[in-house]
Structures are given as C-alpha cells and as structure tokens.
Amino acid sequence: MSSKTKKSSFTKLAGGALPNIPWQDEPRGNTEPVWRYDANPVIGRRFFPGADRIYNSAVVPFKGGFHGIFRVDGRNGVPFLHHGTSKDGLKWSIEPKPISVKDAQGKAMKFTYQYDPRVIKIDGTFYINWCNGNVGPTIGIASTKDFKSYKWVSNAFLPFNRNGVLFPKKFGKDFYMLNRPSDNAHTRFGDIYLSKSRDLVDWGRHELVMKAGPAWWEGVKIGAGPAPIETSAGWLLFYHGVLSTCNGLVYSMGAALLDLKDPAKVLMRSDGYLLTPEAPYECRGIVPNVIFPCAALTDAPTGRIAVYYGAADTYTALCFTTVDKLMDWLAKNNRVG
Ligand code: BMA
C-alpha cells in the first residue's frame, strides 16, 4: 500500500437521517475499512419457490421502511427483476413475479433478461438501471414513484454495456450516468465512463473516468457499484474490481472519490481492495469469489454507511463502514495525485 496521507478530517455525508439503517457496530479490534454483517447472508438460496438465487440487488429507503429491486435467477437460469419490501432492511418479503414495466402506450413489456439492478432517487422519482438484454446487454432504465407501477424510459446505450449507475442528482440540466462498455460474454476488459443526457433517453458527451488496473486486484475490469454517495469532499464511489487468476476471476470491492462538480475527475482511489472474498458465502456458490456491490444506505448524522453486495452470484450480503473510517482509509491508501 502507498503511504500517501492526506487528512480527511470531518467529511460529511449529504442527505438526510436514516435512523433505522441496518447496522452493526464495528467489531472490537477490527483493522479493516469495512466489516461484514455477522448474520450474512441476508438472503439465502431458494428464497421462494422458483427462485434459485437472489443477488446483485438494490435497496432504497421508502416510506419509513425499505424497498428493493432484486435480481432473481430462476430454475432456468434467466434473471429478472422482482420487487421486495422490508421493515428493517434485513428480513425481506419478495414478490414471486417480476415487476411489470409498461411502455408509453401502457402495454406490459417483454424482456429477454434483466440483471444487476441499481435504484437511484432523483427529485422524488426512483430510477431503476439494469443490465438489459437488447441484442446483447445494455443499460435499461425504468422509473417508478411508488414501486407499484413502472414506466419504461430507454435503453441508454448501444450494446454492449453493463454497470450503468445514475448519479442521485442532476448537474444543471443534465443527468449523469456511470457505465462500462463491455462485450457479449464475460468481458475481459472494462473501464468506467461518464455519460450525460438531458432526458435520460439520448446519451452522449462520454468521458473516461477510471481505467482498470494497473493494480492486479482490479487489473481485468472495473464497474461502478451503488449510486455515488454525496459527501462534503466529493462523490464516494464503491466499485468492483476484477483480478485474473489461474483459477478464474476474483471480484473485490474498492472505493474512489470523484469531484463534486465534475465527477469525471478522480480525486482519490484505493490502491488495494476494501473487501475481497473470504467468507464462505463469498467463496462458495455458483460463481466462487465474487463480491459485487449494488446498493448503499447512508445516515448523514452518524456517518453510517451500509453496503448491499452480491456474494458468489448466489447470496445477498451486507457490510458496514462510516464515512470517517472510509475517508481516512482512502486517504492513507490513495494512489491518485
Ligand atoms: C459479471 C456480471 C455479474 C456477475 C459477475 C460475476 O459479468 O454478470 O452479474 O456477478 O460477472 O459472475
């Protein structure tokens, strides 16, 4: 690890209070920047009849509780998006049928597959970004205000693209979205780009944000995780980075800090992973050694952050940190500048 030490004193989370954020205090003697929920996984296998695995999913606070859009892989292996609710963000009730997204004529749309959702609230509307089958994967966008009806917005990019993640607020008149051009298979490359749009339909003005590597833990490819978190120091981005080994790919979680006004500028970036597969549910499953973060909850007054991540393409798990802890760690392990 590099020894660049910028002090991160008093970084504040933007956004409101979330007193019921799922939370566990840092274990005594902990030396890691994030710590796992000790009752992981939050969602196990065969959660309801017909669901084989639920992972890489998104959670947001809504009406005093939590709502989620979940990636559910059925017995035929094809993933679709399902809605779920929870009082505490830990015990979930998930609908057995996928969400119905309506087109402009009010007709229910048919999808070939839908996976790796993120849910981002912008000006009172929730936007779902997911990896959508459109002659290959691209970023599908739908919107909802109530998690009861869902409106189709667009396929944002040409195939192939994955890990589309909107910023939770507009920049002037523009929506900004991080995304990762890729291929039609298990992509052996991949950098994070920023794209801009006036209407969420026509996307352009693409800029490179971060390239994969050169550190080996993220040497193959990287992809944005949860919606960037606004702090007084910049946008905090959790992302996945992928290592190539003689035994396959290993997905870990890293963090970066992007400029508040121009998030194509990277202010800090971890020179090692924050969290790498170690727990049994991360190392054993349909795809071993995968940590894939897709959602984060924050409580501004306490600085608490809870991150939901997919584990081994099989389970949904949680880990925790605080903005102070993370910014200190990032400052000490920063490889930018
Ligand atoms: C990526 C995506 C993710 C998955 C990961 C590891 O390409 O397909 O959904 O978690 O691979 O298998």
Tab-separated table of C-alpha atoms and ligand atoms in Angstrom:
chain	number	residue	atom	x	y	z
A	1	MET	CA	0.000	0.000	0.000
A	2	SER	CA	1.203	3.502	-0.731
A	3	SER	CA	1.725	5.846	2.154
A	4	LYS	CA	0.113	8.994	0.749
A	5	THR	CA	-1.534	10.560	3.741
A	6	LYS	CA	-3.958	13.377	3.206
A	7	LYS	CA	-6.060	14.012	6.254
A	8	SER	CA	-9.740	13.581	5.596
A	9	SER	CA	-10.971	15.392	8.684
A	10	PHE	CA	-14.712	15.793	9.083
A	11	THR	CA	-16.081	14.631	5.785
A	12	LYS	CA	-19.856	14.906	5.987
A	13	LEU	CA	-22.422	12.779	4.242
A	14	ALA	CA	-25.019	14.765	2.317
A	15	GLY	CA	-28.622	13.585	2.500
A	16	GLY	CA	-30.902	13.028	5.417
A	17	ALA	CA	-31.128	10.923	8.531
A	18	LEU	CA	-31.942	7.227	8.281
A	19	PRO	CA	-32.155	6.200	11.947
A	20	ASN	CA	-33.325	2.678	11.038
A	21	ILE	CA	-30.368	1.992	8.714
A	22	PRO	CA	-29.375	-1.684	9.057
A	23	TRP	CA	-26.351	-1.504	11.306
A	24	GLN	CA	-23.846	-3.348	13.452
A	25	ASP	CA	-21.096	-1.582	15.377
A	26	GLU	CA	-17.516	-2.123	14.328
A	27	PRO	CA	-16.237	-5.308	15.968
A	28	ARG	CA	-13.694	-4.781	18.720
A	29	GLY	CA	-10.147	-4.962	17.366
A	30	ASN	CA	-11.278	-4.547	13.749
A	31	THR	CA	-8.488	-3.367	11.452
A	32	GLU	CA	-10.413	-3.389	8.184
A	33	PRO	CA	-12.070	-0.392	6.468
A	34	VAL	CA	-15.421	-2.234	6.250
A	35	TRP	CA	-16.870	-5.069	8.320
A	36	ARG	CA	-19.383	-7.775	7.397
A	37	TYR	CA	-22.820	-8.249	8.941
A	38	ASP	CA	-22.350	-11.197	11.271
A	39	ALA	CA	-25.653	-12.808	10.210
A	40	ASN	CA	-24.789	-12.767	6.481
A	41	PRO	CA	-26.111	-13.753	4.074
A	42	VAL	CA	-29.208	-11.579	4.312
A	43	ILE	CA	-30.891	-13.548	1.511
A	44	GLY	CA	-30.054	-17.212	1.028
A	45	ARG	CA	-30.736	-19.734	-1.724
A	46	ARG	CA	-34.215	-20.779	-2.860
A	47	PHE	CA	-35.771	-17.847	-1.055
A	48	PHE	CA	-39.171	-18.609	-2.563
A	49	PRO	CA	-40.363	-21.469	-4.777
A	50	GLY	CA	-38.929	-20.943	-8.243
A	51	ALA	CA	-36.159	-18.601	-7.077
A	52	ASP	CA	-32.792	-20.260	-7.363
A	53	ARG	CA	-30.608	-17.332	-6.235
A	54	ILE	CA	-31.076	-13.656	-5.337
A	55	TYR	CA	-28.003	-11.404	-5.501
A	56	ASN	CA	-26.520	-8.200	-7.040
A	57	SER	CA	-29.620	-6.275	-5.964
A	58	ALA	CA	-30.676	-2.746	-4.994
A	59	VAL	CA	-32.255	-1.383	-1.804
A	60	VAL	CA	-33.606	2.114	-1.028
A	61	PRO	CA	-35.411	3.673	1.950
A	62	PHE	CA	-39.062	4.458	1.208
A	63	LYS	CA	-41.983	5.408	3.448
A	64	GLY	CA	-40.255	4.536	6.717
A	65	GLY	CA	-39.145	1.082	5.548
A	66	PHE	CA	-37.067	-0.318	2.694
A	67	HIS	CA	-37.895	-1.334	-0.842
A	68	GLY	CA	-35.704	-3.395	-3.087
A	69	ILE	CA	-35.421	-4.380	-6.719
A	70	PHE	CA	-33.886	-7.834	-6.713
A	71	ARG	CA	-32.103	-9.887	-9.301
A	72	VAL	CA	-33.808	-13.265	-9.138
A	73	ASP	CA	-32.350	-16.122	-11.196
A	74	GLY	CA	-34.987	-18.813	-11.733
A	75	ARG	CA	-34.570	-22.547	-12.274
A	76	ASN	CA	-33.968	-21.875	-15.974
A	77	GLY	CA	-31.045	-19.607	-15.018
A	78	VAL	CA	-32.573	-16.490	-16.596
A	79	PRO	CA	-32.597	-13.412	-14.313
A	80	PHE	CA	-35.492	-10.947	-13.970
A	81	LEU	CA	-36.208	-8.083	-11.573
A	82	HIS	CA	-38.537	-8.586	-8.607
A	83	HIS	CA	-39.801	-6.065	-6.064
A	84	GLY	CA	-39.393	-6.637	-2.331
A	85	THR	CA	-40.143	-4.836	0.926
A	86	SER	CA	-38.649	-4.902	4.394
A	87	LYS	CA	-39.166	-3.036	7.666
A	88	ASP	CA	-35.528	-3.286	8.742
A	89	GLY	CA	-33.556	-3.908	5.518
A	90	LEU	CA	-32.685	-7.393	6.792
A	91	LYS	CA	-35.825	-9.543	6.653
A	92	TRP	CA	-37.324	-9.362	3.179
A	93	SER	CA	-40.549	-10.244	1.503
A	94	ILE	CA	-40.005	-10.596	-2.249
A	95	GLU	CA	-42.733	-10.899	-4.868
A	96	PRO	CA	-42.690	-14.156	-6.801
A	97	LYS	CA	-43.466	-12.415	-10.121
A	98	PRO	CA	-41.130	-9.976	-11.888
A	99	ILE	CA	-42.061	-6.282	-11.952
A	100	SER	CA	-44.210	-5.255	-14.910
A	101	VAL	CA	-42.692	-2.353	-16.854
A	102	LYS	CA	-45.162	-0.507	-19.105
A	103	ASP	CA	-44.281	1.205	-22.378
A	104	ALA	CA	-45.588	4.650	-23.430
A	105	GLN	CA	-48.877	3.036	-24.571
A	106	GLY	CA	-49.342	1.387	-21.184
A	107	LYS	CA	-48.543	-2.079	-22.527
A	108	ALA	CA	-46.549	-4.506	-20.364
A	109	MET	CA	-43.136	-5.015	-21.960
A	110	LYS	CA	-41.387	-8.313	-22.543
A	111	PHE	CA	-37.721	-8.637	-21.638
A	112	THR	CA	-35.246	-11.332	-22.594
A	113	TYR	CA	-33.327	-10.885	-19.340
A	114	GLN	CA	-32.753	-8.254	-16.659
A	115	TYR	CA	-29.942	-8.238	-14.123
A	116	ASP	CA	-27.726	-6.298	-11.685
A	117	PRO	CA	-30.252	-3.508	-10.862
A	118	ARG	CA	-29.446	-0.222	-9.177
A	119	VAL	CA	-32.188	2.082	-7.860
A	120	ILE	CA	-31.491	5.825	-7.709
A	121	LYS	CA	-33.852	8.511	-6.408
A	122	ILE	CA	-33.678	11.797	-8.306
A	123	ASP	CA	-36.108	14.622	-7.477
A	124	GLY	CA	-38.723	12.307	-5.970
A	125	THR	CA	-38.650	9.649	-8.726
A	126	PHE	CA	-36.907	6.284	-8.399
A	127	TYR	CA	-34.965	5.203	-11.483
A	128	ILE	CA	-34.026	1.591	-11.998
A	129	ASN	CA	-30.888	0.976	-14.064
A	130	TRP	CA	-30.192	-2.615	-15.015
A	131	CYS	CA	-28.360	-4.733	-17.471
A	132	ASN	CA	-30.993	-5.307	-20.130
A	133	GLY	CA	-30.983	-7.797	-22.987
A	134	ASN	CA	-31.252	-5.793	-26.207
A	135	VAL	CA	-29.375	-7.880	-28.798
A	136	GLY	CA	-26.817	-8.204	-26.023
A	137	PRO	CA	-26.527	-6.438	-22.697
A	138	THR	CA	-27.071	-2.698	-22.444
A	139	ILE	CA	-28.446	-0.393	-19.745
A	140	GLY	CA	-32.226	-0.409	-19.397
A	141	ILE	CA	-33.876	2.453	-17.486
A	142	ALA	CA	-37.364	2.466	-15.961
A	143	SER	CA	-38.942	4.786	-13.411
A	144	THR	CA	-41.378	4.457	-10.533
A	145	LYS	CA	-42.736	6.725	-7.844
A	146	ASP	CA	-44.447	4.063	-5.732
A	147	PHE	CA	-42.929	0.624	-6.528
A	148	LYS	CA	-46.359	-0.360	-7.852
A	149	SER	CA	-46.222	0.887	-11.444
A	150	TYR	CA	-43.063	1.093	-13.529
A	151	LYS	CA	-42.587	3.149	-16.689
A	152	TRP	CA	-40.087	2.316	-19.388
A	153	VAL	CA	-37.596	5.114	-20.103
A	154	SER	CA	-34.926	3.841	-22.527
A	155	ASN	CA	-32.129	1.528	-23.500
A	156	ALA	CA	-29.412	4.069	-22.781
A	157	PHE	CA	-26.523	2.766	-24.874
A	158	LEU	CA	-25.667	0.568	-27.810
A	159	PRO	CA	-24.894	-2.967	-26.731
A	160	PHE	CA	-22.640	-3.933	-25.099
A	161	ASN	CA	-22.666	-2.073	-21.821
A	162	ARG	CA	-23.038	-3.019	-18.146
A	163	ASN	CA	-22.990	-1.415	-14.709
A	164	GLY	CA	-24.994	1.702	-15.609
A	165	VAL	CA	-25.382	3.820	-12.465
A	166	LEU	CA	-27.105	7.226	-12.382
A	167	PHE	CA	-25.932	9.987	-10.049
A	168	PRO	CA	-28.620	10.809	-7.457
A	169	LYS	CA	-28.914	14.409	-8.578
A	170	LYS	CA	-28.864	16.411	-11.777
A	171	PHE	CA	-25.912	18.573	-12.795
A	172	GLY	CA	-27.625	21.705	-14.107
A	173	LYS	CA	-29.983	20.353	-16.766
A	174	ASP	CA	-28.154	17.054	-17.188
A	175	PHE	CA	-28.499	13.547	-15.811
A	176	TYR	CA	-25.114	11.861	-15.388
A	177	MET	CA	-24.577	8.114	-15.572
A	178	LEU	CA	-21.507	5.971	-14.987
A	179	ASN	CA	-21.330	2.957	-17.283
A	180	ARG	CA	-18.957	0.310	-18.528
A	181	PRO	CA	-18.734	-0.592	-22.236
A	182	SER	CA	-18.218	-4.348	-22.485
A	183	ASP	CA	-18.750	-7.396	-24.704
A	184	ASN	CA	-21.472	-10.010	-25.083
A	185	ALA	CA	-19.776	-12.549	-22.831
A	186	HIS	CA	-17.736	-12.447	-19.625
A	187	THR	CA	-15.818	-9.305	-20.687
A	188	ARG	CA	-12.049	-9.500	-20.190
A	189	PHE	CA	-11.691	-5.701	-20.146
A	190	GLY	CA	-13.641	-2.710	-18.900
A	191	ASP	CA	-13.238	0.883	-17.743
A	192	ILE	CA	-15.730	3.257	-16.115
A	193	TYR	CA	-17.114	6.076	-18.313
A	194	LEU	CA	-19.375	9.039	-17.575
A	195	SER	CA	-22.212	9.867	-19.999
A	196	LYS	CA	-24.655	12.765	-19.942
A	197	SER	CA	-28.263	13.259	-21.014
A	198	ARG	CA	-30.947	15.953	-20.896
A	199	ASP	CA	-33.847	13.480	-20.903
A	200	LEU	CA	-32.492	10.037	-19.867
A	201	VAL	CA	-33.129	8.885	-23.457
A	202	ASP	CA	-30.368	10.402	-25.610
A	203	TRP	CA	-26.967	9.834	-24.041
A	204	GLY	CA	-23.651	11.317	-25.150
A	205	ARG	CA	-20.699	13.507	-24.187
A	206	HIS	CA	-18.932	10.332	-22.967
A	207	GLU	CA	-15.775	10.726	-20.873
A	208	LEU	CA	-13.392	8.231	-19.342
A	209	VAL	CA	-13.453	8.282	-15.524
A	210	MET	CA	-11.218	5.392	-14.416
A	211	LYS	CA	-9.354	2.624	-16.211
A	212	ALA	CA	-8.906	-0.916	-14.904
A	213	GLY	CA	-5.536	-1.664	-13.285
A	214	PRO	CA	-2.624	-1.351	-13.133
A	215	ALA	CA	-3.073	-2.826	-9.617
A	216	TRP	CA	-3.704	-6.545	-10.107
A	217	TRP	CA	-6.748	-6.779	-7.812
A	218	GLU	CA	-8.596	-4.635	-10.411
A	219	GLY	CA	-6.416	-5.465	-13.407
A	220	VAL	CA	-9.054	-7.082	-15.658
A	221	LYS	CA	-12.001	-4.672	-15.389
A	222	ILE	CA	-13.866	-2.356	-13.058
A	223	GLY	CA	-17.533	-1.355	-12.760
A	224	ALA	CA	-19.481	1.175	-10.688
A	225	GLY	CA	-21.401	-0.306	-7.743
A	226	PRO	CA	-24.058	1.612	-5.775
A	227	ALA	CA	-25.151	5.116	-6.804
A	228	PRO	CA	-22.330	7.529	-5.912
A	229	ILE	CA	-22.716	8.892	-2.367
A	230	GLU	CA	-22.505	12.671	-1.996
A	231	THR	CA	-20.096	13.862	0.713
A	232	SER	CA	-18.587	17.260	1.509
A	233	ALA	CA	-15.302	16.030	-0.025
A	234	GLY	CA	-16.650	14.533	-3.257
A	235	TRP	CA	-18.739	11.674	-4.623
A	236	LEU	CA	-17.847	8.469	-2.852
A	237	LEU	CA	-17.967	5.574	-5.285
A	238	PHE	CA	-17.865	1.915	-4.293
A	239	TYR	CA	-16.946	-0.217	-7.272
A	240	HIS	CA	-15.959	-3.747	-8.173
A	241	GLY	CA	-12.512	-4.596	-9.463
A	242	VAL	CA	-11.575	-7.926	-11.010
A	243	LEU	CA	-8.385	-9.965	-10.620
A	244	SER	CA	-7.377	-12.699	-13.085
A	245	THR	CA	-6.035	-15.906	-11.526
A	246	CYS	CA	-5.126	-19.332	-12.892
A	247	ASN	CA	-8.382	-20.468	-11.314
A	248	GLY	CA	-10.687	-17.779	-12.706
A	249	LEU	CA	-11.777	-14.222	-11.922
A	250	VAL	CA	-11.974	-12.734	-8.405
A	251	TYR	CA	-14.343	-9.792	-7.796
A	252	SER	CA	-13.452	-7.441	-4.911
A	253	MET	CA	-14.783	-4.074	-3.779
A	254	GLY	CA	-12.792	-0.831	-3.950
A	255	ALA	CA	-13.602	2.845	-3.406
A	256	ALA	CA	-12.862	6.131	-5.153
A	257	LEU	CA	-13.682	9.774	-4.581
A	258	LEU	CA	-14.907	11.795	-7.591
A	259	ASP	CA	-15.013	15.568	-7.915
A	260	LEU	CA	-18.339	17.032	-6.793
A	261	LYS	CA	-18.820	19.322	-9.811
A	262	ASP	CA	-17.008	17.276	-12.433
A	263	PRO	CA	-17.207	13.604	-11.457
A	264	ALA	CA	-15.078	12.566	-14.428
A	265	LYS	CA	-12.179	13.781	-12.230
A	266	VAL	CA	-10.901	11.161	-9.784
A	267	LEU	CA	-9.647	12.738	-6.543
A	268	MET	CA	-8.750	9.561	-4.682
A	269	ARG	CA	-8.755	5.846	-5.483
A	270	SER	CA	-7.886	2.911	-3.288
A	271	ASP	CA	-4.635	1.187	-4.201
A	272	GLY	CA	-5.900	-2.088	-2.740
A	273	TYR	CA	-9.328	-3.649	-2.258
A	274	LEU	CA	-11.669	-2.708	0.584
A	275	LEU	CA	-13.296	-6.122	0.750
A	276	THR	CA	-12.245	-9.329	-1.015
A	277	PRO	CA	-13.918	-12.770	-0.999
A	278	GLU	CA	-13.036	-14.527	2.263
A	279	ALA	CA	-16.296	-15.525	3.956
A	280	PRO	CA	-17.682	-18.954	2.975
A	281	TYR	CA	-20.732	-17.410	1.238
A	282	GLU	CA	-18.395	-15.248	-0.896
A	283	CYS	CA	-16.009	-18.073	-1.781
A	284	ARG	CA	-18.542	-20.843	-2.423
A	285	GLY	CA	-21.572	-20.590	-4.652
A	286	ILE	CA	-22.476	-20.708	-8.332
A	287	VAL	CA	-19.571	-18.373	-9.147
A	288	PRO	CA	-16.977	-18.570	-6.364
A	289	ASN	CA	-15.036	-15.497	-5.207
A	290	VAL	CA	-17.420	-12.702	-6.144
A	291	ILE	CA	-18.232	-9.553	-4.165
A	292	PHE	CA	-20.490	-7.345	-6.285
A	293	PRO	CA	-21.834	-4.179	-4.527
A	294	CYS	CA	-25.056	-2.681	-5.976
A	295	ALA	CA	-26.630	-0.512	-3.244
A	296	ALA	CA	-25.713	1.629	-0.243
A	297	LEU	CA	-27.761	3.241	2.510
A	298	THR	CA	-26.486	6.220	4.492
A	299	ASP	CA	-27.391	8.008	7.707
A	300	ALA	CA	-25.952	11.524	7.486
A	301	PRO	CA	-25.941	12.488	11.214
A	302	THR	CA	-23.948	9.403	12.292
A	303	GLY	CA	-21.940	8.977	9.067
A	304	ARG	CA	-23.045	5.331	8.851
A	305	ILE	CA	-22.940	3.511	5.519
A	306	ALA	CA	-24.412	0.053	4.826
A	307	VAL	CA	-23.484	-1.609	1.531
A	308	TYR	CA	-25.511	-4.454	-0.026
A	309	TYR	CA	-23.496	-6.778	-2.230
A	310	GLY	CA	-23.993	-9.947	-4.196
A	311	ALA	CA	-21.856	-12.838	-2.910
A	312	ALA	CA	-20.690	-15.635	-5.219
A	313	ASP	CA	-23.583	-14.890	-7.646
A	314	THR	CA	-25.730	-16.755	-5.109
A	315	TYR	CA	-26.452	-14.685	-1.982
A	316	THR	CA	-27.224	-11.124	-0.893
A	317	ALA	CA	-24.951	-9.849	1.876
A	318	LEU	CA	-24.292	-6.648	3.833
A	319	CYS	CA	-21.228	-4.842	5.133
A	320	PHE	CA	-20.774	-1.625	7.069
A	321	THR	CA	-18.459	1.341	7.454
A	322	THR	CA	-18.608	5.020	8.396
A	323	VAL	CA	-17.691	7.953	6.220
A	324	ASP	CA	-14.844	8.911	8.605
A	325	LYS	CA	-13.373	5.444	8.720
A	326	LEU	CA	-13.565	5.072	4.967
A	327	MET	CA	-12.190	8.512	4.098
A	328	ASP	CA	-9.272	8.007	6.484
A	329	TRP	CA	-8.512	4.647	4.939
A	330	LEU	CA	-8.842	6.031	1.421
A	331	ALA	CA	-6.526	8.948	2.232
A	332	LYS	CA	-3.892	6.544	3.587
A	333	ASN	CA	-4.269	4.098	0.715
A	334	ASN	CA	-4.789	6.569	-2.106
A	335	ARG	CA	-2.988	6.083	-5.397
A	336	VAL	CA	-4.103	9.276	-7.152
A	337	GLY	CA	-2.182	12.558	-7.196
B	1	BMA	C1	-20.416	-10.061	-14.339
B	1	BMA	C2	-21.931	-9.920	-14.224
B	1	BMA	C3	-22.362	-10.029	-12.764
B	1	BMA	C4	-21.714	-11.204	-12.060
B	1	BMA	C5	-20.210	-11.239	-12.334
B	1	BMA	C6	-19.536	-12.455	-11.724
B	1	BMA	O1	-20.029	-10.094	-15.698
B	1	BMA	O2	-22.530	-10.925	-14.981
B	1	BMA	O3	-23.756	-10.209	-12.730
B	1	BMA	O4	-21.908	-11.073	-10.673
B	1	BMA	O5	-19.983	-11.243	-13.715
B	1	BMA	O6	-20.030	-13.650	-12.290
